[in-house]
Structures are given as C-alpha cells and as structure tokens.
PDB file of C-alpha atoms in Angstrom:
ATOM      1  CA  MET A 943     -18.978 -40.584 -15.076  1.00  0.00           C
ATOM      2  CA  PRO A 944     -18.575 -43.255 -12.355  1.00  0.00           C
ATOM      3  CA  ARG A 945     -19.211 -42.208  -8.798  1.00  0.00           C
ATOM      4  CA  LYS A 946     -16.235 -42.174  -6.448  1.00  0.00           C
ATOM      5  CA  LYS A 947     -16.378 -44.674  -3.632  1.00  0.00           C
ATOM      6  CA  SER A 948     -16.922 -42.951  -0.306  1.00  0.00           C
ATOM      7  CA  PHE A 949     -14.365 -45.081   1.551  1.00  0.00           C
ATOM      8  CA  ALA A 950     -10.736 -46.101   1.238  1.00  0.00           C
ATOM      9  CA  ILE A 951     -10.106 -49.708   0.225  1.00  0.00           C
ATOM     10  CA  GLU A 952      -7.176 -49.996   2.654  1.00  0.00           C
ATOM     11  CA  ASP A 953      -9.269 -48.740   5.578  1.00  0.00           C
ATOM     12  CA  ALA A 954     -12.058 -51.146   4.688  1.00  0.00           C
ATOM     13  CA  LEU A 955      -9.618 -54.070   4.613  1.00  0.00           C
ATOM     14  CA  ASP A 956      -8.234 -52.993   7.980  1.00  0.00           C
ATOM     15  CA  THR A 957     -11.774 -53.156   9.315  1.00  0.00           C
ATOM     16  CA  SER A 958     -12.107 -56.583   7.716  1.00  0.00           C
ATOM     17  CA  ILE A 959      -8.948 -57.740   9.514  1.00  0.00           C
ATOM     18  CA  GLU A 960     -10.469 -56.729  12.842  1.00  0.00           C
ATOM     19  CA  LEU A 961     -13.811 -58.349  12.057  1.00  0.00           C
ATOM     20  CA  PHE A 962     -12.417 -61.697  10.880  1.00  0.00           C
ATOM     21  CA  ALA A 963      -9.973 -61.673  13.814  1.00  0.00           C
ATOM     22  CA  GLU A 964     -12.862 -61.256  16.234  1.00  0.00           C
ATOM     23  CA  ARG A 965     -15.284 -63.765  14.735  1.00  0.00           C
ATOM     24  CA  GLY A 966     -13.445 -66.039  12.326  1.00  0.00           C
ATOM     25  CA  TYR A 967     -14.329 -66.712   8.706  1.00  0.00           C
ATOM     26  CA  GLN A 968     -17.359 -68.959   9.159  1.00  0.00           C
ATOM     27  CA  ALA A 969     -19.139 -66.688  11.651  1.00  0.00           C
ATOM     28  CA  THR A 970     -18.577 -63.448   9.739  1.00  0.00           C
ATOM     29  CA  GLY A 971     -21.147 -62.393   7.156  1.00  0.00           C
ATOM     30  CA  MET A 972     -20.942 -59.805   4.408  1.00  0.00           C
ATOM     31  CA  GLU A 973     -23.906 -57.976   5.907  1.00  0.00           C
ATOM     32  CA  GLU A 974     -22.008 -57.527   9.165  1.00  0.00           C
ATOM     33  CA  PHE A 975     -18.991 -56.237   7.243  1.00  0.00           C
ATOM     34  CA  ALA A 976     -21.177 -53.772   5.343  1.00  0.00           C
ATOM     35  CA  CYS A 977     -22.807 -52.641   8.587  1.00  0.00           C
ATOM     36  CA  ARG A 978     -19.418 -52.105  10.252  1.00  0.00           C
ATOM     37  CA  LEU A 979     -18.379 -49.890   7.328  1.00  0.00           C
ATOM     38  CA  GLY A 980     -21.721 -48.125   7.055  1.00  0.00           C
ATOM     39  CA  LEU A 981     -22.140 -49.267   3.445  1.00  0.00           C
ATOM     40  CA  SER A 982     -24.757 -51.121   1.482  1.00  0.00           C
ATOM     41  CA  ARG A 983     -24.225 -54.795   0.690  1.00  0.00           C
ATOM     42  CA  SER A 984     -24.271 -53.976  -3.003  1.00  0.00           C
ATOM     43  CA  SER A 985     -21.357 -51.559  -2.557  1.00  0.00           C
ATOM     44  CA  VAL A 986     -19.385 -54.217  -0.687  1.00  0.00           C
ATOM     45  CA  TYR A 987     -20.026 -56.896  -3.307  1.00  0.00           C
ATOM     46  CA  THR A 988     -19.205 -54.500  -6.134  1.00  0.00           C
ATOM     47  CA  THR A 989     -15.905 -53.527  -4.541  1.00  0.00           C
ATOM     48  CA  PHE A 990     -14.678 -56.787  -3.014  1.00  0.00           C
ATOM     49  CA  GLY A 991     -16.627 -59.552  -4.696  1.00  0.00           C
ATOM     50  CA  ASP A 992     -17.964 -62.403  -2.564  1.00  0.00           C
ATOM     51  CA  LYS A 993     -16.963 -63.289   0.986  1.00  0.00           C
ATOM     52  CA  GLN A 994     -14.110 -65.569  -0.073  1.00  0.00           C
ATOM     53  CA  SER A 995     -12.664 -62.872  -2.299  1.00  0.00           C
ATOM     54  CA  LEU A 996     -12.892 -60.365   0.559  1.00  0.00           C
ATOM     55  CA  PHE A 997     -11.153 -62.806   2.874  1.00  0.00           C
ATOM     56  CA  VAL A 998      -8.301 -63.384   0.421  1.00  0.00           C
ATOM     57  CA  GLN A 999      -7.808 -59.617   0.061  1.00  0.00           C
ATOM     58  CA  THR A1000      -7.906 -59.302   3.842  1.00  0.00           C
ATOM     59  CA  LEU A1001      -5.152 -61.891   4.285  1.00  0.00           C
ATOM     60  CA  GLN A1002      -3.052 -60.176   1.630  1.00  0.00           C
ATOM     61  CA  ARG A1003      -3.470 -56.845   3.413  1.00  0.00           C
ATOM     62  CA  TYR A1004      -2.595 -58.461   6.742  1.00  0.00           C
ATOM     63  CA  GLY A1005       0.641 -59.871   5.337  1.00  0.00           C
ATOM     64  CA  ALA A1006       1.670 -56.802   3.362  1.00  0.00           C
ATOM     65  CA  GLU A1007       1.200 -54.551   6.401  1.00  0.00           C
ATOM     66  CA  CYS A1008       3.001 -56.942   8.787  1.00  0.00           C
ATOM     67  CA  ARG A1009      -0.002 -56.883  11.111  1.00  0.00           C
ATOM     68  CA  ALA A1010       1.075 -59.917  13.158  1.00  0.00           C
ATOM     69  CA  PRO A1011       2.477 -58.750  16.537  1.00  0.00           C
ATOM     70  CA  GLY A1012       6.111 -57.648  16.313  1.00  0.00           C
ATOM     71  CA  MET A1013       6.522 -58.439  12.615  1.00  0.00           C
ATOM     72  CA  ARG A1014       6.942 -54.859  11.456  1.00  0.00           C
ATOM     73  CA  ALA A1015       9.917 -54.387  13.777  1.00  0.00           C
ATOM     74  CA  LEU A1016      11.827 -57.087  11.886  1.00  0.00           C
ATOM     75  CA  ARG A1017      12.110 -54.671   8.963  1.00  0.00           C
ATOM     76  CA  ASP A1018      13.355 -51.736  11.020  1.00  0.00           C
ATOM     77  CA  ASP A1019      16.907 -50.387  10.883  1.00  0.00           C
ATOM     78  CA  GLY A1020      17.655 -50.921  14.570  1.00  0.00           C
ATOM     79  CA  SER A1021      19.241 -53.922  16.244  1.00  0.00           C
ATOM     80  CA  PRO A1022      18.034 -57.022  14.343  1.00  0.00           C
ATOM     81  CA  ARG A1023      18.466 -59.342  17.323  1.00  0.00           C
ATOM     82  CA  ALA A1024      16.507 -56.952  19.521  1.00  0.00           C
ATOM     83  CA  ALA A1025      13.765 -56.943  16.876  1.00  0.00           C
ATOM     84  CA  LEU A1026      13.675 -60.752  16.882  1.00  0.00           C
ATOM     85  CA  VAL A1027      13.394 -60.778  20.656  1.00  0.00           C
ATOM     86  CA  SER A1028      10.700 -58.092  20.535  1.00  0.00           C
ATOM     87  CA  ALA A1029       8.645 -60.083  18.023  1.00  0.00           C
ATOM     88  CA  PHE A1030       8.293 -62.906  20.537  1.00  0.00           C
ATOM     89  CA  GLU A1031       7.812 -60.571  23.477  1.00  0.00           C
ATOM     90  CA  TRP A1032       4.985 -58.828  21.602  1.00  0.00           C
ATOM     91  CA  ALA A1033       3.428 -62.131  20.585  1.00  0.00           C
ATOM     92  CA  ALA A1034       3.470 -63.326  24.199  1.00  0.00           C
ATOM     93  CA  ASP A1035       1.913 -60.117  25.565  1.00  0.00           C
ATOM     94  CA  ALA A1036      -1.832 -60.649  25.629  1.00  0.00           C
ATOM     95  CA  ALA A1037      -2.347 -56.938  26.348  1.00  0.00           C
ATOM     96  CA  ALA A1038      -0.310 -55.705  23.362  1.00  0.00           C
ATOM     97  CA  PRO A1039      -2.305 -53.465  20.986  1.00  0.00           C
ATOM     98  CA  GLN A1040      -1.573 -55.658  17.967  1.00  0.00           C
ATOM     99  CA  GLN A1041      -3.108 -58.696  19.654  1.00  0.00           C
ATOM    100  CA  ARG A1042      -6.504 -57.628  18.377  1.00  0.00           C
ATOM    101  CA  ASP A1043      -5.325 -58.645  14.897  1.00  0.00           C
ATOM    102  CA  GLN A1044      -3.647 -61.857  16.004  1.00  0.00           C
ATOM    103  CA  GLY A1045      -6.879 -63.787  15.834  1.00  0.00           C
ATOM    104  CA  LEU A1046      -6.971 -63.527  12.043  1.00  0.00           C
ATOM    105  CA  LEU A1047      -3.832 -65.617  11.697  1.00  0.00           C
ATOM    106  CA  VAL A1048      -4.840 -68.115  14.375  1.00  0.00           C
ATOM    107  CA  ASN A1049      -8.462 -68.460  13.263  1.00  0.00           C
ATOM    108  CA  THR A1050      -7.479 -68.970   9.641  1.00  0.00           C
ATOM    109  CA  ALA A1051      -4.859 -71.580  10.455  1.00  0.00           C
ATOM    110  CA  LEU A1052      -7.226 -73.489  12.763  1.00  0.00           C
ATOM    111  CA  GLU A1053     -10.498 -73.054  10.883  1.00  0.00           C
ATOM    112  CA  SER A1054     -12.174 -76.183   9.560  1.00  0.00           C
ATOM    113  CA  ARG A1055     -10.415 -77.875   6.667  1.00  0.00           C
ATOM    114  CA  PRO A1056     -10.025 -77.975   3.803  1.00  0.00           C
ATOM    115  CA  LEU A1057      -9.450 -74.314   3.050  1.00  0.00           C
ATOM    116  CA  ALA A1058     -10.468 -73.105  -0.386  1.00  0.00           C
ATOM    117  CA  PRO A1059      -7.408 -73.090  -2.685  1.00  0.00           C
ATOM    118  CA  GLU A1060      -7.433 -69.288  -2.980  1.00  0.00           C
ATOM    119  CA  VAL A1061      -7.581 -68.877   0.803  1.00  0.00           C
ATOM    120  CA  ALA A1062      -4.880 -71.493   1.384  1.00  0.00           C
ATOM    121  CA  GLN A1063      -2.653 -69.747  -1.145  1.00  0.00           C
ATOM    122  CA  ALA A1064      -3.177 -66.376   0.519  1.00  0.00           C
ATOM    123  CA  LEU A1065      -2.425 -67.870   3.949  1.00  0.00           C
ATOM    124  CA  GLN A1066       0.760 -69.476   2.635  1.00  0.00           C
ATOM    125  CA  GLY A1067       1.737 -66.095   1.232  1.00  0.00           C
ATOM    126  CA  VAL A1068       1.375 -64.537   4.693  1.00  0.00           C
ATOM    127  CA  LEU A1069       3.415 -67.305   6.320  1.00  0.00           C
ATOM    128  CA  LEU A1070       6.130 -67.113   3.679  1.00  0.00           C
ATOM    129  CA  GLY A1071       6.362 -63.365   4.191  1.00  0.00           C
ATOM    130  CA  MET A1072       6.758 -63.883   7.929  1.00  0.00           C
ATOM    131  CA  GLU A1073       9.439 -66.514   7.369  1.00  0.00           C
ATOM    132  CA  LEU A1074      11.343 -64.139   5.089  1.00  0.00           C
ATOM    133  CA  ASN A1075      11.080 -61.382   7.707  1.00  0.00           C
ATOM    134  CA  PHE A1076      12.616 -63.716  10.289  1.00  0.00           C
ATOM    135  CA  ARG A1077      15.285 -64.787   7.830  1.00  0.00           C
ATOM    136  CA  GLY A1078      16.215 -61.242   6.886  1.00  0.00           C
ATOM    137  CA  ALA A1079      16.551 -60.226  10.534  1.00  0.00           C
ATOM    138  CA  ILE A1080      18.717 -63.265  11.286  1.00  0.00           C
ATOM    139  CA  GLU A1081      20.994 -62.514   8.339  1.00  0.00           C
ATOM    140  CA  ARG A1082      21.416 -58.912   9.467  1.00  0.00           C
ATOM    141  CA  ALA A1083      22.033 -60.051  13.038  1.00  0.00           C
ATOM    142  CA  ARG A1084      24.786 -62.388  11.848  1.00  0.00           C
ATOM    143  CA  SER A1085      26.382 -59.605   9.815  1.00  0.00           C
ATOM    144  CA  ALA A1086      26.287 -57.342  12.868  1.00  0.00           C
ATOM    145  CA  ASN A1087      27.737 -60.105  15.086  1.00  0.00           C
ATOM    146  CA  GLU A1088      24.585 -60.031  17.197  1.00  0.00           C
ATOM    147  CA  VAL A1089      24.064 -63.766  16.777  1.00  0.00           C
ATOM    148  CA  ALA A1090      26.587 -66.509  16.248  1.00  0.00           C
ATOM    149  CA  GLY A1091      27.871 -67.071  12.748  1.00  0.00           C
ATOM    150  CA  ASN A1092      26.865 -70.736  12.844  1.00  0.00           C
ATOM    151  CA  VAL A1093      23.161 -69.886  13.087  1.00  0.00           C
ATOM    152  CA  ASP A1094      21.564 -71.052   9.840  1.00  0.00           C
ATOM    153  CA  PRO A1095      19.196 -68.284   8.619  1.00  0.00           C
ATOM    154  CA  VAL A1096      16.893 -70.557   6.618  1.00  0.00           C
ATOM    155  CA  HIS A1097      16.338 -73.352   9.123  1.00  0.00           C
ATOM    156  CA  THR A1098      16.306 -71.009  12.095  1.00  0.00           C
ATOM    157  CA  ALA A1099      13.737 -68.749  10.430  1.00  0.00           C
ATOM    158  CA  ARG A1100      11.454 -71.731   9.845  1.00  0.00           C
ATOM    159  CA  ALA A1101      11.882 -72.916  13.419  1.00  0.00           C
ATOM    160  CA  LEU A1102      11.148 -69.433  14.734  1.00  0.00           C
ATOM    161  CA  LEU A1103       8.045 -69.224  12.563  1.00  0.00           C
ATOM    162  CA  GLY A1104       6.764 -72.496  14.002  1.00  0.00           C
ATOM    163  CA  LEU A1105       7.397 -71.324  17.554  1.00  0.00           C
ATOM    164  CA  TYR A1106       5.827 -67.953  16.794  1.00  0.00           C
ATOM    165  CA  LEU A1107       2.640 -69.501  15.406  1.00  0.00           C
ATOM    166  CA  GLY A1108       2.437 -71.823  18.396  1.00  0.00           C
ATOM    167  CA  LEU A1109       2.891 -68.866  20.721  1.00  0.00           C
ATOM    168  CA  CYS A1110       0.127 -66.899  18.977  1.00  0.00           C
ATOM    169  CA  THR A1111      -2.196 -69.893  19.293  1.00  0.00           C
ATOM    170  CA  LEU A1112      -1.399 -70.284  23.000  1.00  0.00           C
ATOM    171  CA  VAL A1113      -2.056 -66.588  23.657  1.00  0.00           C
ATOM    172  CA  HIS A1114      -5.327 -66.829  21.738  1.00  0.00           C
ATOM    173  CA  SER A1115      -6.247 -69.810  23.937  1.00  0.00           C
ATOM    174  CA  ASP A1116      -5.494 -67.929  27.179  1.00  0.00           C
ATOM    175  CA  ALA A1117      -2.520 -70.126  28.090  1.00  0.00           C
ATOM    176  CA  LYS A1118      -0.770 -69.451  31.383  1.00  0.00           C
ATOM    177  CA  GLU A1119       2.171 -67.062  31.535  1.00  0.00           C
ATOM    178  CA  PRO A1120       4.816 -69.727  32.394  1.00  0.00           C
ATOM    179  CA  VAL A1121       3.897 -71.653  29.256  1.00  0.00           C
ATOM    180  CA  LEU A1122       4.206 -68.533  27.106  1.00  0.00           C
ATOM    181  CA  ARG A1123       7.557 -67.627  28.648  1.00  0.00           C
ATOM    182  CA  ALA A1124       8.865 -71.121  27.984  1.00  0.00           C
ATOM    183  CA  VAL A1125       8.127 -70.721  24.278  1.00  0.00           C
ATOM    184  CA  VAL A1126       9.833 -67.314  24.223  1.00  0.00           C
ATOM    185  CA  GLN A1127      12.914 -68.760  25.907  1.00  0.00           C
ATOM    186  CA  GLN A1128      13.007 -71.627  23.444  1.00  0.00           C
ATOM    187  CA  ALA A1129      12.976 -69.121  20.575  1.00  0.00           C
ATOM    188  CA  LEU A1130      15.803 -67.123  22.140  1.00  0.00           C
ATOM    189  CA  SER A1131      17.870 -70.280  22.512  1.00  0.00           C
ATOM    190  CA  LEU A1132      17.978 -70.455  18.709  1.00  0.00           C
ATOM    191  CA  LEU A1133      19.661 -67.041  18.607  1.00  0.00           C
ATOM    192  CA  PRO A1134      22.881 -67.456  20.621  1.00  0.00           C
ATOM    193  CA  VAL A1135      25.049 -64.390  20.807  1.00  0.00           C
ATOM    194  CA  HIS A1136      28.231 -66.446  20.665  1.00  0.00           C
ATOM    195  CA  ALA A1137      28.929 -69.821  19.141  1.00  0.00           C
ATOM    196  CA  PRO A1138      29.543 -72.506  21.757  1.00  0.00           C
ATOM    197  CA  ASP A1139      33.203 -72.881  22.537  1.00  0.00           C
ATOM    198  CA  ARG A1140      34.647 -76.209  21.609  1.00  0.00           C
ATOM    199  CA  VAL A1141      36.898 -77.490  24.349  1.00  0.00           C
ATOM    200  CA  GLU A1142      39.064 -80.344  23.273  1.00  0.00           C
ATOM    201  CA  ARG A1143      40.362 -82.372  26.179  1.00  0.00           C
ATOM    202  CA  SER A1144      43.353 -84.687  26.110  1.00  0.00           C
ATOM    203  CA  ASP A1145      43.157 -87.808  28.174  1.00  0.00           C
ATOM    204  CA  GLN A1146      46.843 -88.519  27.816  1.00  0.00           C
ATOM    205  CA  GLY A1147      48.477 -89.465  31.097  1.00  0.00           C
ATOM    206  CA  GLY A1148      51.102 -87.111  32.484  1.00  0.00           C
ATOM    207  CA  GLY A1149      53.238 -89.566  34.451  1.00  0.00           C
TER     208      GLY A1149
END
C-alpha cells in the first residue's frame, strides 16, 4: 500500500510560486525547494519531476489561481469597471500583499532566452488567461454601461495586458511613483465611461 504524501500539492506549488518569485528560475535549486518544504529531494523529484517540470506546474498554478495582483477581482460579481481599475491600482502598489508573487511573472518574462518550449507554453497560457480576464471584465462593463459601447473588448484587453505587464516590470524595478501613475492613467484612458460626443459644425455663412 503506497504511503500518503505528507504535504498538499497545491500548498507546495504555492511555496514554489513564492520561491521562484524571489529568486528567479536560474537561481532556484530543487534542494532549496525541498528545504523550504521540509522534504527530501527524492520526495520532491518523485512528486514533481525535474526542475523544469516543477516550474511548468508552478506557472500553471499561478495562472489558475489568478495570483497576479488584482487579477482575481476581474472575475468577481461586483462592478467590472471598478475591478479593472483595481487591477492596475493593485499592480502599481508596491506594498500590496500580492506583490510578493509578482516577481514570478516578471522574472519568467525577462529571464534569459530562449525559454524551453514547455515553459514558454505555460507562460503563454498564463498570459492568455490574463487577457481573457481583462476581456471578460470589459464585456461585462459594456453590458452594464460602465464603459462606452465603442470600446473593443479584444483589442482593449490586449492593450491593457501590455500596459499591465509593463507596470509589473516597472514596480519590480523600483520605478518612481509618477511613472507608475502615468501607466495607470494610460490604462484608464482606454476605458472611457462615455463615448466621445461627435460635434458636427457647419461652416455655412449666415449672411
């Protein structure tokens, strides 16, 4: 009869998120991961495979749990526009609790190239999930008349994702507050509450 593992896989992957966020992929070893969990290396390898396999599972966990700052709020039932605003406010707040996990996304995106195909695929899965979260919130905001009806959900979601990733990178690099606020304001400009009024002027002379 096989012995039960003395730890939860999900908890271990959460620990892995924190570890890779702190140190990056290259600087993190399996022995350090095992030590952080209080397990033997053999138990870690048996459960997760090699380091690359662990990293892929970690990225998948990160995406599935919406661990990037503010992402989980995009799925909530409250005001979708407020959730979109909050996502950028959270991302810009260096003191926010979720910032400890932000490094995983930034480190993975910036780590030396090329990424292994399995890692690149897992990263693209995380980014696609984030894009779909933005898109879903935009679509709900349009339906609720919280953003203008001429806001394109697909293109706007992709633009917001790009701004969001740039914002996360700036925060991770200790950028100054005015720079961070400028990115937040640029994101909000893509979410107008009302469509611009079109004023047609006649240049006909009145005599």
